[in-house]
Amino acid sequence: MTIPALLKHHGVDVPRYVTVDGQIVFDGVRTSVTGATHPVHALITAVAPHTFHGGVERLSVRQDSNWWDDKDALLIHKDAMAVAFPGFAYVRPTEDQAPAWFGTINTGRGSFKVGVFLRRDGGLPSIRVFGPRLGAYSSGRWTASPHLYLNGNLCVADQSDWDAQKHTAVTATAWAAHWLSAYTEWRMSRRWPVEGVRHVLAES
């Protein structure tokens, strides 16, 4: 049992933070008006409240124009990602593709190639893992991971957890790191350790 799981078992919910590489930390954190830091990992990002789900991923609603045509609106996401997850590469939008970032999340127990795709309607970004395959063999049969959408994308949060007015691609990437941290524990124990984060933090 992890320390956060043990604390939750006793009714204590602990805030979680994510490092620039994607590891989840919860102890030794110092917060100030300039952000959160860790003595080993330096700059870290708060994991905003969210809950893991599954089912069918909501399709992006068609828009007459793309919100990211407003360069300032897109710059908020780009600047935030450059600070919180500098190892992620930005891919400019095209006619067919929304702005996206590609990078590696290293949970400390496994590394995952991840794509973070903004949505035309400004909704919760789509998160896709490009490797390795998410699941495990049990009694000779492949079992898909819990909390995946039917299309294989990560269900990092409920749609209602996402607030386009204050959240950025960083928020979704931090949720992906938290999801993958839970997933690596599930791979070992076959028990999903946490359903999300409810502790209220200064959000990214």
Short mmCIF file of C-alpha atoms in Angstrom, two decimals:
data_model
loop_
_atom_site.label_atom_id
_atom_site.label_comp_id
_atom_site.label_asym_id
_atom_site.label_seq_id
_atom_site.Cartn_x
_atom_site.Cartn_y
_atom_site.Cartn_z
CA MET A 1 0.00 0.00 0.00
CA THR A 2 1.33 3.44 -0.92
CA ILE A 3 1.54 6.20 1.67
CA PRO A 4 -1.19 8.25 -0.06
CA ALA A 5 -3.42 5.15 -0.17
CA LEU A 6 -2.71 4.45 3.51
CA LEU A 7 -3.57 8.03 4.45
CA LYS A 8 -6.77 7.87 2.38
CA HIS A 9 -7.67 4.61 4.15
CA HIS A 10 -7.57 6.62 7.39
CA GLY A 11 -9.65 9.46 5.94
CA VAL A 12 -6.79 11.80 5.04
CA ASP A 13 -6.66 13.10 1.47
CA VAL A 14 -3.25 14.41 0.46
CA PRO A 15 -2.39 16.88 -2.28
CA ARG A 16 -0.30 15.54 -5.13
CA TYR A 17 2.22 17.25 -7.35
CA VAL A 18 3.94 16.19 -10.56
CA THR A 19 7.59 16.70 -11.52
CA VAL A 20 8.75 17.89 -14.95
CA ASP A 21 9.44 14.22 -15.79
CA GLY A 22 6.02 12.99 -14.68
CA GLN A 23 6.60 11.52 -11.23
CA ILE A 24 3.96 12.10 -8.58
CA VAL A 25 5.23 13.52 -5.26
CA PHE A 26 3.32 14.51 -2.15
CA ASP A 27 5.91 15.11 0.57
CA GLY A 28 8.67 17.67 1.04
CA VAL A 29 6.75 20.23 -1.03
CA ARG A 30 7.21 23.95 -0.43
CA THR A 31 4.65 26.35 -1.85
CA SER A 32 4.90 30.10 -2.34
CA VAL A 33 3.30 32.78 -4.48
CA THR A 34 5.68 31.77 -7.30
CA GLY A 35 4.64 28.11 -7.26
CA ALA A 36 5.60 24.78 -5.72
CA THR A 37 9.08 23.32 -5.37
CA HIS A 38 10.58 20.08 -4.11
CA PRO A 39 14.09 19.62 -2.62
CA VAL A 40 14.94 16.82 -5.08
CA HIS A 41 12.80 17.58 -8.13
CA ALA A 42 12.92 21.42 -8.06
CA LEU A 43 9.88 22.87 -9.88
CA ILE A 44 6.70 20.82 -9.51
CA THR A 45 3.07 21.31 -10.57
CA ALA A 46 -0.03 20.80 -8.42
CA VAL A 47 -2.41 18.09 -9.61
CA ALA A 48 -5.83 19.76 -9.83
CA PRO A 49 -8.89 17.99 -8.38
CA HIS A 50 -10.23 15.31 -10.74
CA THR A 51 -11.76 11.83 -10.89
CA PHE A 52 -10.90 8.97 -13.22
CA HIS A 53 -13.69 7.51 -15.35
CA GLY A 54 -14.15 5.44 -18.51
CA GLY A 55 -16.70 4.73 -21.21
CA VAL A 56 -17.09 6.72 -24.41
CA GLU A 57 -14.92 9.79 -24.94
CA ARG A 58 -17.04 12.82 -25.80
CA LEU A 59 -16.45 14.05 -29.34
CA SER A 60 -15.30 17.61 -29.88
CA VAL A 61 -18.17 19.87 -30.92
CA ARG A 62 -17.66 21.44 -34.34
CA GLN A 63 -16.90 25.16 -34.15
CA ASP A 64 -17.17 27.91 -36.78
CA SER A 65 -13.67 29.08 -35.85
CA ASN A 66 -10.80 27.68 -33.84
CA TRP A 67 -10.23 29.29 -30.44
CA TRP A 68 -6.47 28.91 -30.92
CA ASP A 69 -6.55 31.37 -33.81
CA ASP A 70 -6.39 33.85 -30.92
CA LYS A 71 -2.61 33.66 -30.48
CA ASP A 72 -2.79 34.96 -26.89
CA ALA A 73 -5.21 32.19 -25.89
CA LEU A 74 -2.90 29.54 -27.32
CA LEU A 75 0.19 31.19 -25.81
CA ILE A 76 -1.20 30.58 -22.32
CA HIS A 77 -1.04 26.82 -22.97
CA LYS A 78 2.33 26.97 -24.72
CA ASP A 79 4.01 29.03 -22.00
CA ALA A 80 2.59 26.87 -19.21
CA MET A 81 3.74 23.63 -20.90
CA ALA A 82 7.22 25.06 -21.54
CA VAL A 83 7.62 25.64 -17.79
CA ALA A 84 5.87 22.59 -16.30
CA PHE A 85 6.78 19.96 -18.92
CA PRO A 86 9.75 21.31 -20.93
CA GLY A 87 10.48 17.87 -22.39
CA PHE A 88 7.21 17.86 -24.33
CA ALA A 89 7.39 18.99 -27.96
CA TYR A 90 4.71 21.32 -29.28
CA VAL A 91 3.06 20.52 -32.63
CA ARG A 92 1.29 23.39 -34.36
CA PRO A 93 -2.35 22.98 -35.41
CA THR A 94 -3.35 22.12 -38.95
CA GLU A 95 -6.72 22.12 -40.69
CA ASP A 96 -7.33 18.59 -39.44
CA GLN A 97 -5.45 18.59 -36.14
CA ALA A 98 -5.70 20.70 -32.99
CA PRO A 99 -2.57 21.94 -31.19
CA ALA A 100 -0.80 19.07 -29.43
CA TRP A 101 2.22 18.17 -27.32
CA PHE A 102 4.17 14.93 -27.42
CA GLY A 103 6.54 13.73 -24.73
CA THR A 104 7.43 11.05 -22.23
CA ILE A 105 5.99 10.65 -18.76
CA ASN A 106 8.29 8.70 -16.45
CA THR A 107 6.38 7.60 -13.36
CA GLY A 108 9.50 6.17 -11.75
CA ARG A 109 8.08 2.69 -12.46
CA GLY A 110 7.72 3.01 -16.21
CA SER A 111 7.99 5.45 -19.10
CA PHE A 112 5.12 6.22 -21.46
CA LYS A 113 5.03 8.11 -24.76
CA VAL A 114 2.09 10.48 -24.48
CA GLY A 115 0.19 12.86 -26.75
CA VAL A 116 -1.90 15.71 -25.33
CA PHE A 117 -4.43 17.04 -27.86
CA LEU A 118 -6.40 20.23 -27.28
CA ARG A 119 -10.00 20.25 -28.48
CA ARG A 120 -11.71 22.55 -30.93
CA ASP A 121 -14.52 23.17 -28.45
CA GLY A 122 -12.11 24.00 -25.62
CA GLY A 123 -13.15 20.90 -23.67
CA LEU A 124 -11.06 18.39 -21.75
CA PRO A 125 -8.01 17.56 -23.92
CA SER A 126 -7.63 14.05 -25.31
CA ILE A 127 -4.72 12.06 -23.88
CA ARG A 128 -3.30 9.16 -25.84
CA VAL A 129 -0.49 6.80 -24.83
CA PHE A 130 1.52 5.59 -27.83
CA GLY A 131 3.42 2.93 -25.96
CA PRO A 132 3.46 0.60 -24.19
CA ARG A 133 0.01 -1.01 -24.51
CA LEU A 134 -2.13 -0.37 -21.43
CA GLY A 135 -3.24 -3.51 -19.68
CA ALA A 136 -1.89 -6.80 -18.38
CA TYR A 137 -2.13 -10.53 -18.91
CA SER A 138 -4.11 -12.38 -16.28
CA SER A 139 -4.52 -16.17 -16.47
CA GLY A 140 -3.28 -16.06 -20.06
CA ARG A 141 -5.81 -13.43 -21.16
CA TRP A 142 -5.22 -9.76 -21.92
CA THR A 143 -7.07 -7.40 -19.58
CA ALA A 144 -7.35 -3.75 -20.56
CA SER A 145 -6.58 -1.19 -17.89
CA PRO A 146 -9.43 0.37 -15.93
CA HIS A 147 -10.28 4.02 -16.60
CA LEU A 148 -9.69 3.94 -20.35
CA TYR A 149 -12.13 5.33 -22.87
CA LEU A 150 -13.40 2.76 -25.36
CA ASN A 151 -11.12 4.32 -28.02
CA GLY A 152 -8.06 3.61 -25.85
CA ASN A 153 -7.46 7.20 -24.70
CA LEU A 154 -6.90 7.87 -21.01
CA CYS A 155 -9.90 9.00 -19.02
CA VAL A 156 -7.93 11.33 -16.75
CA ALA A 157 -10.91 13.29 -15.46
CA ASP A 158 -14.63 13.81 -15.67
CA GLN A 159 -15.70 16.41 -18.23
CA SER A 160 -17.04 18.48 -15.35
CA ASP A 161 -13.58 18.58 -13.73
CA TRP A 162 -12.25 20.60 -16.69
CA ASP A 163 -12.57 24.39 -16.55
CA ALA A 164 -11.43 25.95 -19.83
CA GLN A 165 -11.23 29.36 -18.14
CA LYS A 166 -8.48 28.33 -15.73
CA HIS A 167 -7.07 24.96 -16.84
CA THR A 168 -4.40 24.46 -19.51
CA ALA A 169 -2.66 21.60 -21.28
CA VAL A 170 -0.51 21.43 -18.12
CA THR A 171 -3.56 20.45 -16.06
CA ALA A 172 -4.38 17.59 -18.43
CA THR A 173 -0.74 16.45 -18.60
CA ALA A 174 -0.53 16.41 -14.79
CA TRP A 175 -3.73 14.36 -14.71
CA ALA A 176 -2.17 11.97 -17.23
CA ALA A 177 0.90 11.60 -14.99
CA HIS A 178 -1.37 10.85 -12.02
CA TRP A 179 -3.34 8.33 -14.12
CA LEU A 180 -0.13 6.60 -15.25
CA SER A 181 1.19 6.50 -11.69
CA ALA A 182 -2.03 4.76 -10.60
CA TYR A 183 -1.81 2.48 -13.63
CA THR A 184 1.73 1.29 -12.78
CA GLU A 185 0.49 0.37 -9.32
CA TRP A 186 -2.52 -1.44 -10.82
CA ARG A 187 -0.15 -3.45 -13.04
CA MET A 188 1.51 -4.83 -9.90
CA SER A 189 -1.48 -5.26 -7.60
CA ARG A 190 -4.51 -5.41 -9.98
CA ARG A 191 -6.12 -2.83 -7.70
CA TRP A 192 -6.59 0.75 -8.89
CA PRO A 193 -5.18 2.70 -5.92
CA VAL A 194 -7.07 5.99 -6.15
CA GLU A 195 -10.06 7.42 -8.00
CA GLY A 196 -8.51 10.86 -8.50
CA VAL A 197 -7.65 13.88 -6.36
CA ARG A 198 -10.18 15.79 -4.30
CA HIS A 199 -7.77 17.95 -2.30
CA VAL A 200 -8.18 21.59 -3.32
CA LEU A 201 -4.93 23.20 -4.48
CA ALA A 202 -3.75 26.27 -6.23
CA GLU A 203 -4.38 24.94 -9.74
CA SER A 204 -2.33 25.12 -12.93
#
